[in-house]
């Protein structure tokens, strides 16, 4: 339906009598309208399609197609449902008036025509039609807000659930199957955090387009379904999308669609000069096997998606009953982790670091320990990723930093010599800018030397978020803290990064140390890393040293600092203080 406000309205005058057409044109043009003419019903239908008039004056008595038939034909065409049609009839009998309305006319006027009245009739019809248009337009806007995601234009959750309900009713009566796909982008948060929400939003729009293309080209959709398919794909919010595939011929078709989506997403996106790679994890639930109502199907598809993610992303997973138990356990675990962060249920242990030259402890790495009431000691490798996924890593690290500060203060109060403590800092901290202030405040509040803190980052930090990271690291360095690169050799290991970032030391990952004696290749890698670090004036810390042979080799290669169970595992703060105060030396180990 057209908005009439944009131009002088165009009126199509349909009459087989030339003189009437001329008179009508003159009268309407004088009133400010534009006029188009048709001499019979067939021409009128053609002209209506071509010139899209705003109203039609239609003579009833015409050869070929009479006015009633013409009106009916126009009403049936795509844009003809709401156009105002004024029937011009010479027959002022009730029967023709009935017939006019039956054929879809908006109003009628009788011959002989009263010209001023005609103009007002047309104006009135147009005004009414404009008002109608406005209402419809507003309704549409309200509907868009209520039922569609404004970013991608896809259906929102409400719309999707409604459509799913309808599709399920059809599936029941037609005895067909239906699939619900629950899709979540992998690592979207990292992209959003590192490149900004603006880029994140554009990426989501592009992803929505690719899903739509994929669905349009899919053979599981018939032509009829495609007209409604707008509601078959939704963005639930964030980076979660859902797709329904009604009238499935075979459930395996759902996996074909899932595979195809991942194939489409595999091609990189270029957004404002950034080349972005993304994949998705997809869970699939099938009606009626996995659920018979929209809620159950969504819940199970979501669970399956979760499982796909756990198995290593960029894949799909059909729902199975066993997933339920796993998911419930996972949910409970996440809840416990959340509570533990809020209630600060963790403790910090300290693993000594030994200066290889003199065998003295010259630092420690702080490592978090969590004693779960049912599960016992939970390894950090399990709970740290959960903390990150729950979005709680910032408050968690705040706690670690405060704790390390307080602990050092207590140690010094007890007469222990100052010691450097390394803190593991998750890459997520290089998005927030307050890390330097937080560390500085821990130092100031506890009367510590700036070099009491060492910041351990991973290689990925340097690779993922360059310029901001560099600023933060330089601030840390200015404050007098040292920076080490953890797990070196397992990630990107680019020399370029090491050269450009203010790094003091690198920690050779325990994976290399573990095999250094038996595996010549690992030995060669460690030797190369040490040589490189020396060239860059960096200290080398070897972690995970468990045997004397490993230690000897690393010492001979030129490592500076040693850490590992050979000397001591991470131990509680009091035990660590005893080691230091006992003056332990590992010189002759
Ligand atoms: P990481 O930073 O590489 O820490 C070294 C890990 O090696 C620690 O594991 C430590 O206990 C272990 N380790 C040290 N010496 C030996 C050895 O001789 N043999 C063996 N097999 N292992 C050794 P842990 O405590 O399980 O921590 C695992 C990872 O969890 C850490 O790796 C670190 O990435 C993370 N993590 C631990 N605490 C924190 C924390 O407070 N904050 C953050 N963001 N991450 C933490
Ligand atoms: Mg570490
Ligand atoms: Mg490490």
Coordinates of C-alpha atoms and ligand atoms in Angstrom, one line a residue:
X1 CA 0.0 0.0 0.0
X2 CA 1.3 3.4 -1.0
X3 CA 1.8 6.5 1.1
X4 CA -0.2 9.2 -0.7
X5 CA 1.6 12.1 0.9
X6 CA 4.5 11.9 -1.5
X7 CA 3.0 13.3 -4.7
X8 CA -0.2 14.8 -6.2
X9 CA -2.4 11.7 -6.3
X10 CA -2.9 9.9 -9.6
X11 CA -6.5 9.0 -10.5
X12 CA -7.2 6.4 -13.1
X13 CA -10.4 7.3 -15.0
X14 CA -12.1 4.3 -16.7
X15 CA -14.9 5.0 -19.1
X16 CA -15.7 3.9 -22.7
X17 CA -17.2 7.3 -23.3
X18 CA -14.5 9.7 -24.5
X19 CA -16.5 12.9 -23.6
X20 CA -16.9 11.7 -20.0
X21 CA -13.2 11.0 -19.7
X22 CA -12.4 14.5 -21.0
X23 CA -14.8 16.1 -18.6
X24 CA -13.5 14.0 -15.7
X25 CA -9.9 14.8 -16.5
X26 CA -10.6 18.6 -16.7
X27 CA -12.5 18.5 -13.4
X28 CA -9.9 16.4 -11.5
X29 CA -6.9 18.2 -12.8
X30 CA -8.5 21.5 -11.7
X31 CA -8.8 20.0 -8.3
X32 CA -5.0 19.3 -8.3
X33 CA -4.9 15.6 -9.2
X34 CA -3.0 13.9 -11.9
X35 CA -5.1 11.8 -14.3
X36 CA -4.6 8.7 -16.3
X37 CA -7.3 7.2 -18.6
X38 CA -8.5 3.8 -19.8
X39 CA -11.2 3.2 -22.4
X40 CA -12.2 -0.2 -21.1
X41 CA -11.9 -2.7 -18.3
X42 CA -9.0 -4.7 -19.8
X43 CA -6.9 -1.6 -20.4
X44 CA -7.8 -0.4 -16.9
X45 CA -6.4 -3.6 -15.4
X46 CA -3.2 -3.2 -17.4
X47 CA -2.8 0.5 -16.5
X48 CA -3.5 -0.2 -12.9
X49 CA -0.6 -2.6 -12.8
X50 CA 1.8 -0.2 -14.7
X51 CA 1.1 3.2 -13.2
X52 CA -0.1 2.2 -9.7
X53 CA -2.8 4.9 -9.4
X54 CA -3.9 6.1 -5.9
X55 CA -7.7 5.9 -6.8
X56 CA -9.9 4.6 -9.6
X57 CA -13.1 6.1 -11.1
X58 CA -14.8 3.1 -12.7
X59 CA -17.7 3.3 -15.1
X60 CA -20.1 0.4 -14.6
X61 CA -21.4 0.0 -18.1
X62 CA -18.6 -0.9 -20.5
X63 CA -18.1 -3.4 -23.3
X64 CA -15.7 -6.4 -22.9
X65 CA -15.1 -6.3 -19.1
X66 CA -17.8 -4.4 -17.3
X67 CA -17.1 -2.2 -14.2
X68 CA -18.1 -5.0 -11.7
X69 CA -15.7 -7.5 -13.3
X70 CA -12.9 -5.0 -13.6
X71 CA -13.3 -4.0 -10.0
X72 CA -13.2 -7.7 -9.0
X73 CA -10.1 -8.3 -11.1
X74 CA -8.2 -5.4 -9.6
X75 CA -9.1 -6.3 -6.0
X76 CA -7.6 -9.7 -6.6
X77 CA -4.3 -8.3 -7.8
X78 CA -1.3 -7.7 -5.6
X79 CA -1.7 -4.0 -4.9
X80 CA -5.4 -3.8 -5.5
X81 CA -6.7 -4.9 -2.1
X82 CA -6.8 -1.4 -0.6
X83 CA -7.0 1.0 -3.5
X84 CA -10.1 3.3 -3.3
X85 CA -12.4 2.5 -6.2
X86 CA -15.3 4.9 -7.0
X87 CA -18.0 3.3 -9.1
X88 CA -19.7 5.6 -11.6
X89 CA -23.2 4.3 -12.3
X90 CA -26.0 5.5 -14.4
X91 CA -28.3 3.0 -12.8
X92 CA -29.5 4.3 -9.5
X93 CA -31.2 1.1 -8.5
X94 CA -30.5 -0.9 -5.4
X95 CA -29.4 -3.9 -7.3
X96 CA -26.4 -2.1 -9.0
X97 CA -25.4 -0.6 -5.7
X98 CA -25.4 -4.0 -4.1
X99 CA -23.4 -5.4 -7.1
X100 CA -20.9 -2.5 -6.8
X101 CA -20.2 -3.3 -3.2
X102 CA -20.1 -7.0 -3.8
X103 CA -17.4 -6.5 -6.5
X104 CA -15.3 -4.5 -4.0
X105 CA -16.1 -0.9 -4.7
X106 CA -15.3 1.7 -2.0
X107 CA -18.0 4.1 -2.9
X108 CA -20.4 5.0 -5.8
X109 CA -21.6 8.1 -7.6
X110 CA -24.4 8.4 -10.0
X111 CA -24.6 9.9 -13.5
X112 CA -25.2 12.7 -14.4
X113 CA -22.2 13.7 -12.5
X114 CA -22.2 16.6 -10.2
X115 CA -18.6 17.7 -10.7
X116 CA -17.8 19.6 -7.5
X117 CA -19.3 16.6 -5.6
X118 CA -17.1 14.2 -7.6
X119 CA -14.0 16.1 -6.6
X120 CA -14.9 16.0 -2.9
X121 CA -15.8 12.3 -3.1
X122 CA -12.4 11.5 -4.5
X123 CA -10.7 13.7 -1.9
X124 CA -12.7 12.1 0.9
X125 CA -11.8 8.6 -0.4
X126 CA -8.1 9.5 -0.5
X127 CA -8.1 11.0 3.0
X128 CA -9.8 7.9 4.4
X129 CA -7.3 5.7 2.6
X130 CA -4.4 7.7 3.9
X131 CA -5.7 7.4 7.4
X132 CA -6.1 3.7 6.8
X133 CA -2.5 3.6 5.5
X134 CA -1.2 5.4 8.6
X135 CA -2.9 2.9 10.9
X136 CA -1.6 -0.1 9.0
X137 CA 1.9 1.5 8.9
X138 CA 1.9 2.1 12.7
X139 CA 0.5 -1.4 13.3
X140 CA 3.3 -2.8 11.2
X141 CA 5.9 -0.8 13.1
X142 CA 4.5 -2.0 16.4
X143 CA 4.5 -5.5 15.1
X144 CA 8.1 -5.2 13.9
X145 CA 9.2 -4.0 17.3
X146 CA 7.3 -6.7 19.1
X147 CA 8.1 -9.6 16.9
X148 CA 11.3 -8.8 15.0
X149 CA 14.9 -8.4 16.1
X150 CA 15.7 -4.8 15.1
X151 CA 19.4 -5.5 14.4
X152 CA 19.0 -8.3 12.0
X153 CA 15.3 -8.1 11.0
X154 CA 14.9 -11.7 11.9
X155 CA 12.0 -13.0 14.0
X156 CA 12.6 -12.5 17.7
X157 CA 12.0 -15.2 20.3
X158 CA 8.2 -14.4 20.7
X159 CA 7.6 -14.6 16.9
X160 CA 9.7 -17.7 16.6
X161 CA 7.9 -19.5 19.4
X162 CA 4.5 -18.5 17.9
X163 CA 5.5 -19.7 14.5
X164 CA 6.9 -22.9 16.0
X165 CA 3.6 -23.6 17.7
X166 CA 1.7 -23.2 14.5
X167 CA 4.2 -25.3 12.6
X168 CA 3.9 -28.0 15.2
X169 CA 0.1 -28.1 14.9
X170 CA 0.6 -28.6 11.1
X171 CA 3.2 -31.3 11.7
X172 CA 0.7 -33.2 13.9
X173 CA -2.1 -33.0 11.4
X174 CA 0.2 -33.9 8.5
X175 CA 2.2 -36.4 10.5
X176 CA 5.5 -34.9 9.5
X177 CA 8.7 -34.3 11.4
X178 CA 10.2 -31.0 12.2
X179 CA 13.7 -29.9 13.4
X180 CA 14.7 -27.1 15.6
X181 CA 18.3 -25.9 15.2
X182 CA 19.8 -23.9 18.1
X183 CA 23.0 -22.1 17.0
X184 CA 25.5 -20.2 18.9
X185 CA 28.5 -18.5 17.4
X186 CA 31.9 -19.6 18.7
X187 CA 34.2 -17.0 20.2
X188 CA 31.8 -14.2 19.4
X189 CA 32.5 -12.5 22.7
X190 CA 36.2 -12.3 22.0
X191 CA 35.5 -10.6 18.7
X192 CA 33.0 -8.2 20.3
X193 CA 35.4 -7.4 23.1
X194 CA 38.4 -6.9 21.0
X195 CA 37.0 -5.2 17.9
X196 CA 34.1 -3.4 19.6
X197 CA 30.3 -3.7 19.6
X198 CA 29.9 -1.8 16.4
X199 CA 31.8 -4.4 14.5
X200 CA 30.1 -7.1 16.5
X201 CA 26.7 -5.8 15.4
X202 CA 27.7 -5.7 11.8
X203 CA 29.0 -9.2 12.1
X204 CA 25.7 -10.4 13.5
X205 CA 23.8 -8.8 10.6
X206 CA 26.1 -10.5 8.1
X207 CA 25.7 -13.8 9.9
X208 CA 21.9 -13.4 9.8
X209 CA 22.1 -12.8 6.0
X210 CA 24.2 -15.9 5.5
X211 CA 21.8 -18.1 7.4
X212 CA 18.9 -16.7 5.4
X213 CA 20.7 -17.4 2.1
X214 CA 21.5 -20.9 3.3
X215 CA 17.9 -21.6 4.2
X216 CA 16.6 -20.1 0.9
X217 CA 18.9 -22.4 -1.0
X218 CA 18.1 -25.4 1.1
X219 CA 16.1 -28.2 -0.6
X220 CA 14.2 -29.0 2.6
X221 CA 12.1 -25.9 1.9
X222 CA 9.3 -26.0 -0.5
X223 CA 8.3 -22.8 -2.4
X224 CA 5.3 -22.2 -0.2
X225 CA 7.2 -22.5 2.9
X226 CA 9.7 -20.0 1.7
X227 CA 7.2 -17.2 1.7
X228 CA 6.8 -17.7 5.5
X229 CA 10.5 -18.6 6.1
X230 CA 11.1 -15.1 7.5
X231 CA 9.7 -16.4 10.7
X232 CA 11.6 -19.7 10.6
X233 CA 14.9 -18.1 11.5
X234 CA 15.3 -16.0 14.6
X235 CA 17.9 -14.2 16.7
X236 CA 17.1 -15.0 20.3
X237 CA 19.5 -12.3 21.5
X238 CA 23.3 -12.0 21.7
X239 CA 24.9 -14.4 19.3
X240 CA 22.2 -17.1 19.5
X241 CA 20.1 -18.0 16.5
X242 CA 17.3 -20.6 16.0
X243 CA 16.1 -22.1 12.9
X244 CA 13.1 -24.4 12.3
X245 CA 12.8 -26.9 9.5
X246 CA 9.2 -27.9 9.1
X247 CA 7.9 -30.9 7.1
X248 CA 11.2 -32.7 7.2
X249 CA 11.3 -35.7 4.9
X250 CA 14.2 -37.1 6.8
X251 CA 15.8 -36.0 10.1
X252 CA 19.2 -36.3 8.4
X253 CA 18.2 -33.3 6.3
X254 CA 18.5 -31.2 9.4
X255 CA 22.2 -32.2 9.7
X256 CA 22.7 -31.2 6.1
X257 CA 21.3 -27.8 6.8
X258 CA 23.6 -27.5 9.9
X259 CA 26.6 -28.5 7.9
X260 CA 25.7 -26.1 5.2
X261 CA 25.4 -23.2 7.7
X262 CA 28.8 -23.9 9.0
X263 CA 30.2 -24.1 5.4
X264 CA 28.7 -20.7 4.7
X265 CA 30.1 -19.2 7.9
X266 CA 33.5 -20.6 7.2
X267 CA 34.2 -18.0 4.6
X268 CA 35.7 -15.0 6.3
X269 CA 33.8 -11.7 6.8
X270 CA 35.5 -8.5 6.0
X271 CA 34.1 -5.7 8.2
X272 CA 35.7 -2.2 8.1
X273 CA 39.0 -3.6 7.1
X274 CA 39.1 -6.4 9.6
X275 CA 39.1 -10.0 8.3
X276 CA 37.0 -12.0 10.7
X277 CA 36.7 -15.8 10.9
X278 CA 33.8 -17.3 12.8
X279 CA 32.1 -20.7 13.3
X280 CA 29.0 -21.9 15.0
X281 CA 28.0 -24.7 17.3
X282 CA 24.6 -26.1 16.4
X283 CA 22.2 -28.3 18.5
X284 CA 19.4 -30.1 16.8
X285 CA 16.1 -31.4 18.3
X286 CA 13.5 -33.3 16.3
X287 CA 9.8 -33.3 16.7
X288 CA 8.2 -35.6 17.9
X289 CA 11.2 -37.7 19.0
X290 CA 12.9 -35.1 21.3
X291 CA 9.9 -33.0 22.4
X292 CA 6.3 -32.3 21.4
X293 CA 6.0 -28.6 22.4
X294 CA 8.1 -25.5 21.4
X295 CA 9.6 -25.2 24.9
X296 CA 10.9 -28.8 25.1
X297 CA 12.3 -28.7 21.6
X298 CA 14.1 -25.4 22.2
X299 CA 15.5 -26.6 25.6
X300 CA 16.8 -29.8 24.0
X301 CA 18.2 -28.1 21.0
X302 CA 20.0 -25.7 23.3
X303 CA 21.4 -28.6 25.4
X304 CA 22.6 -30.3 22.2
X305 CA 24.3 -27.0 21.1
X306 CA 26.0 -26.8 24.4
X307 CA 27.4 -30.3 23.9
X308 CA 28.5 -29.5 20.4
X309 CA 30.5 -26.6 21.9
X310 CA 32.1 -28.8 24.5
X311 CA 33.2 -31.3 21.9
X312 CA 35.2 -28.6 20.2
X313 CA 33.0 -26.0 18.4
X314 CA 32.3 -25.6 14.7
X315 CA 30.1 -28.7 14.7
X316 CA 26.5 -29.9 15.2
X317 CA 25.0 -32.4 17.6
X318 CA 21.6 -34.1 17.7
X319 CA 19.9 -34.1 21.1
X320 CA 20.2 -37.4 23.1
X321 CA 18.6 -38.1 26.5
X322 CA 22.0 -38.6 28.1
X323 CA 22.8 -35.0 27.3
X324 CA 20.3 -34.0 29.9
X325 CA 22.2 -35.5 32.8
X326 CA 25.5 -33.9 31.6
X327 CA 23.9 -30.6 31.1
X328 CA 22.3 -30.6 34.6
X329 CA 25.7 -31.5 36.1
X330 CA 27.3 -28.7 34.1
X331 CA 24.6 -26.2 35.2
X332 CA 25.2 -27.2 38.8
X333 CA 28.9 -26.8 38.4
X334 CA 28.5 -23.4 36.9
X335 CA 26.2 -22.3 39.7
X336 CA 28.8 -23.5 42.3
X337 CA 31.5 -21.6 40.4
X338 CA 29.4 -18.5 40.4
X339 CA 28.7 -18.7 44.1
X340 CA 32.4 -19.4 44.8
X341 CA 33.4 -16.2 43.1
X342 CA 30.8 -14.2 44.8
X343 CA 31.6 -15.6 48.2
X344 CA 35.4 -15.7 47.6
X345 CA 35.6 -19.4 48.4
X346 CA 39.0 -19.9 46.8
X347 CA 42.4 -19.9 48.3
X348 CA 45.7 -18.9 46.9
X349 CA 48.7 -21.2 47.0
X350 CA 52.3 -20.3 46.0
X351 CA 54.8 -22.3 44.0
X352 CA 58.4 -21.3 44.5
X353 CA 60.6 -20.1 41.6
X354 CA 64.3 -20.8 41.9
X355 CA 67.2 -18.7 40.7
X356 CA 69.2 -21.3 38.9
X357 CA 72.5 -19.5 39.5
X358 CA 72.4 -19.6 43.3
X359 CA 69.6 -22.1 44.2
X360 CA 67.6 -19.5 46.2
X361 CA 63.9 -18.9 45.9
X362 CA 63.6 -15.6 44.1
X363 CA 59.8 -15.5 43.5
X364 CA 56.6 -17.5 43.5
X365 CA 53.7 -18.0 41.2
X366 CA 50.3 -17.6 42.8
X367 CA 47.9 -20.4 41.8
X368 CA 44.3 -20.6 42.8
X369 CA 42.9 -23.6 44.6
X370 CA 39.2 -24.5 45.1
X371 CA 38.1 -27.1 47.5
X372 CA 34.6 -28.0 46.5
X373 CA 32.3 -29.5 49.2
X374 CA 31.4 -32.5 47.0
X375 CA 33.9 -32.7 44.2
X376 CA 37.0 -32.0 46.4
X377 CA 39.9 -30.2 44.9
X378 CA 38.8 -28.9 41.4
X379 CA 41.7 -28.2 39.0
X380 CA 42.0 -24.6 37.9
X381 CA 42.0 -25.9 34.3
X382 CA 38.3 -26.7 35.0
X383 CA 37.1 -23.7 36.9
X384 CA 39.1 -20.9 35.3
X385 CA 37.4 -21.4 31.9
X386 CA 34.0 -21.6 33.6
X387 CA 34.7 -18.3 35.4
X388 CA 35.7 -16.8 32.1
X389 CA 32.5 -18.1 30.4
X390 CA 30.4 -16.8 33.2
X391 CA 31.8 -13.4 32.7
X392 CA 33.2 -13.3 36.2
X393 CA 36.9 -13.2 35.5
X394 CA 37.3 -9.5 36.3
X395 CA 35.9 -9.8 39.9
X396 CA 37.8 -13.0 40.3
X397 CA 41.2 -11.5 39.3
X398 CA 40.4 -8.5 41.5
X399 CA 40.2 -10.9 44.4
X400 CA 43.5 -12.6 43.4
X401 CA 45.3 -9.3 43.2
X402 CA 44.0 -8.0 46.5
X403 CA 44.8 -11.4 48.1
X404 CA 48.4 -11.4 46.8
X405 CA 48.9 -7.8 48.0
X406 CA 47.5 -8.6 51.5
X407 CA 49.6 -11.8 51.7
X408 CA 52.8 -10.1 50.9
X409 CA 52.0 -7.4 53.5
X410 CA 51.5 -10.1 56.1
X411 CA 54.7 -11.9 55.1
X412 CA 56.7 -8.8 55.4
X413 CA 55.1 -7.9 58.8
X414 CA 56.2 -11.3 59.9
X415 CA 59.8 -10.4 59.0
X416 CA 60.1 -12.3 55.7
X417 CA 62.2 -10.7 52.9
X418 CA 60.2 -9.2 50.0
X419 CA 59.5 -11.6 47.3
X420 CA 58.1 -11.2 43.7
X421 CA 54.8 -13.0 43.2
X422 CA 53.5 -13.7 39.7
X423 CA 49.8 -13.4 39.1
X424 CA 48.1 -15.1 36.1
X425 CA 46.1 -12.5 34.2
X426 CA 43.4 -13.7 31.8
X427 CA 43.4 -12.2 28.3
X428 CA 39.9 -10.7 29.2
X429 CA 41.7 -8.1 31.3
X430 CA 43.3 -6.5 28.4
X431 CA 39.9 -5.2 27.3
X432 CA 39.2 -3.3 30.5
X433 CA 41.6 -0.5 31.1
X434 CA 41.8 -0.6 34.9
X435 CA 44.4 -3.4 35.4
X436 CA 47.3 -1.0 36.1
X437 CA 45.3 0.9 38.7
X438 CA 44.1 -2.2 40.4
X439 CA 47.7 -3.5 40.8
X440 CA 49.0 -0.1 41.8
X441 CA 46.3 0.1 44.5
X442 CA 47.3 -3.4 45.8
X443 CA 50.9 -2.2 46.0
X444 CA 50.1 1.1 47.7
X445 CA 47.6 -0.2 50.1
X446 CA 50.0 -2.8 51.4
X447 CA 53.2 -0.7 51.3
X448 CA 54.9 -3.0 48.8
X449 CA 57.6 -2.4 46.2
X450 CA 56.3 -2.2 42.6
X451 CA 58.4 -5.2 41.6
X452 CA 56.5 -7.4 44.2
X453 CA 54.1 -8.2 41.3
X454 CA 54.9 -10.0 38.1
X455 CA 52.1 -10.2 35.6
X456 CA 51.8 -13.4 33.6
X457 CA 50.1 -13.1 30.3
X458 CA 49.6 -15.7 27.5
X459 CA 50.8 -15.3 24.0
X460 CA 47.3 -14.9 22.8
X461 CA 47.0 -11.6 24.6
X462 CA 49.7 -10.1 22.4
X463 CA 48.2 -11.5 19.3
X464 CA 44.5 -10.7 19.8
X465 CA 44.3 -7.2 21.1
X466 CA 47.4 -5.3 20.0
X467 CA 47.3 -1.6 20.6
X468 CA 45.3 -1.4 23.8
X469 CA 47.3 -4.3 25.2
X470 CA 50.5 -2.5 24.4
X471 CA 49.3 0.6 26.3
X472 CA 48.3 -1.4 29.4
X473 CA 51.6 -3.4 29.4
X474 CA 53.6 -0.2 29.0
X475 CA 51.6 1.3 32.0
X476 CA 52.5 -1.7 34.1
X477 CA 56.1 -1.4 33.2
X478 CA 56.2 2.3 34.0
X479 CA 54.8 1.4 37.4
X480 CA 57.8 -0.9 37.9
X481 CA 56.1 -4.3 37.5
X482 CA 57.6 -7.1 35.4
X483 CA 55.8 -9.0 32.7
X484 CA 56.2 -12.6 31.7
X485 CA 54.7 -14.6 28.9
X486 CA 53.2 -17.9 30.2
X487 CA 53.0 -21.2 28.4
X488 CA 55.5 -20.0 25.8
X489 CA 55.7 -22.2 22.7
X490 CA 52.1 -23.5 22.9
X491 CA 50.4 -20.6 21.2
X492 CA 51.5 -18.3 18.4
X493 CA 55.1 -17.8 19.5
X494 CA 55.8 -15.0 17.3
X495 CA 59.1 -13.2 17.7
X496 CA 57.6 -10.0 16.4
X497 CA 55.3 -9.8 19.3
X498 CA 58.0 -10.4 21.8
X499 CA 60.1 -7.7 20.3
X500 CA 57.3 -5.2 20.3
X501 CA 55.9 -5.8 23.8
X502 CA 57.7 -4.8 27.0
X503 CA 58.2 -8.3 28.2
X504 CA 60.8 -9.2 30.8
X505 CA 60.6 -13.0 30.8
X506 CA 59.2 -16.0 29.0
X507 CA 58.0 -19.2 30.7
X508 CA 58.7 -22.4 28.7
X509 CA 55.6 -24.5 28.9
X510 CA 55.8 -27.6 30.9
X511 CA 54.8 -29.7 27.9
X512 CA 58.3 -29.1 26.4
X513 CA 60.1 -29.6 29.7
X514 CA 58.3 -32.9 30.2
X515 CA 59.8 -34.4 27.0
X516 CA 63.1 -32.6 27.0
X517 CA 65.2 -35.5 28.0
X518 CA 63.7 -38.2 25.6
X519 CA 62.6 -36.0 22.7
X520 CA 65.4 -34.4 20.8
X521 CA 63.0 -32.2 18.9
X522 CA 61.6 -30.7 22.1
X523 CA 65.1 -30.2 23.4
X524 CA 65.9 -28.3 20.2
X525 CA 62.9 -26.1 20.5
X526 CA 63.8 -25.3 24.1
X527 CA 67.3 -24.5 23.1
X528 CA 66.1 -22.2 20.4
X529 CA 63.7 -20.4 22.7
X530 CA 66.4 -19.9 25.3
X531 CA 68.8 -18.6 22.6
X532 CA 66.2 -16.2 21.3
X533 CA 65.2 -14.9 24.7
X534 CA 68.9 -14.3 25.5
X535 CA 69.2 -12.3 22.3
X536 CA 66.2 -10.2 23.4
X537 CA 67.6 -9.8 26.9
X538 CA 64.8 -11.7 28.5
X539 CA 64.8 -14.0 31.4
X540 CA 63.8 -17.7 30.8
X541 CA 61.7 -19.5 33.3
X542 CA 61.2 -23.2 32.9
X543 CA 58.1 -24.6 34.5
X544 CA 57.0 -28.1 35.3
X545 CA 60.5 -29.4 36.1
X546 CA 60.0 -32.8 37.8
X547 CA 63.4 -34.6 37.5
X548 CA 67.0 -33.8 38.1
X549 CA 67.9 -34.6 34.5
X550 CA 65.4 -32.1 33.2
X551 CA 66.9 -29.5 35.6
X552 CA 70.4 -30.2 34.5
X553 CA 69.6 -29.9 30.9
X554 CA 67.7 -26.7 31.3
X555 CA 70.5 -25.2 33.4
X556 CA 73.1 -26.1 30.8
X557 CA 70.9 -24.6 28.1
X558 CA 71.0 -21.3 30.0
X559 CA 67.6 -21.1 31.7
X560 CA 67.5 -18.5 34.5
X561 CA 64.7 -19.6 36.7
X562 CA 63.2 -23.0 37.6
X563 CA 59.8 -24.0 38.8
X564 CA 58.4 -27.4 39.3
X565 CA 57.5 -30.3 41.6
X566 CA 61.2 -31.2 41.8
X567 CA 61.5 -28.2 44.1
X568 CA 58.0 -27.8 45.4
X569 CA 54.4 -27.9 44.2
X570 CA 52.2 -24.9 45.0
X571 CA 51.8 -24.7 48.7
X572 CA 49.7 -22.7 51.2
X573 CA 51.0 -19.2 52.2
X574 CA 52.2 -20.3 55.6
X575 CA 54.2 -23.2 54.3
X576 CA 55.8 -21.0 51.7
X577 CA 56.9 -18.5 54.4
X578 CA 58.5 -21.4 56.3
X579 CA 60.5 -22.4 53.2
X580 CA 61.8 -18.9 52.8
X581 CA 62.5 -18.3 56.4
X582 CA 64.2 -21.6 56.7
X583 CA 66.6 -20.3 54.0
X584 CA 66.2 -23.3 51.8
X585 CA 68.6 -23.7 49.0
X586 CA 68.2 -25.9 46.0
X587 CA 71.8 -25.5 44.9
X588 CA 72.9 -29.1 45.0
X589 CA 69.7 -30.7 43.9
Ligands
LIG1 P1 50.0 -22.0 34.6 O1 50.0 -20.6 34.8 O2 50.9 -22.5 33.5 O3 50.5 -22.7 36.0 C1 51.4 -23.7 36.1 C2 50.7 -25.0 36.3 O4 51.7 -26.0 36.3 C3 50.0 -25.0 37.6 O5 48.9 -25.8 37.5 C4 51.0 -25.8 38.5 O6 50.5 -26.4 39.6 C5 51.5 -26.8 37.5 N1 52.9 -27.3 37.8 C6 53.9 -26.6 38.3 N2 55.0 -27.4 38.4 C7 54.6 -28.7 37.9 C8 55.3 -29.9 37.8 O7 56.4 -30.1 38.1 N3 54.5 -30.9 37.2 C9 53.3 -30.8 36.8 N4 52.6 -31.8 36.3 N5 52.6 -29.6 37.0 C10 53.3 -28.6 37.5 P2 47.5 -25.5 38.1 O8 47.7 -24.9 39.5 O9 46.7 -26.7 38.0 O10 47.0 -24.3 37.2 C11 46.7 -24.6 35.9 C12 46.4 -23.3 35.1 O11 45.3 -22.6 35.6 C13 47.6 -22.3 35.3 O12 48.6 -22.6 34.4 C14 46.9 -21.0 35.0 O13 46.8 -20.9 33.6 C15 45.5 -21.3 35.5 N6 45.4 -20.6 36.8 C16 45.7 -21.0 38.0 N7 45.5 -20.1 39.0 C17 45.0 -19.0 38.3 C18 44.6 -17.7 38.7 O14 44.6 -17.3 39.8 N8 44.1 -16.8 37.7 C19 44.1 -17.2 36.4 N9 43.7 -16.4 35.4 N10 44.5 -18.4 36.0 C20 45.0 -19.3 36.9
LIG2 MG1 51.1 -19.2 35.0
LIG3 MG1 52.4 -21.9 32.5

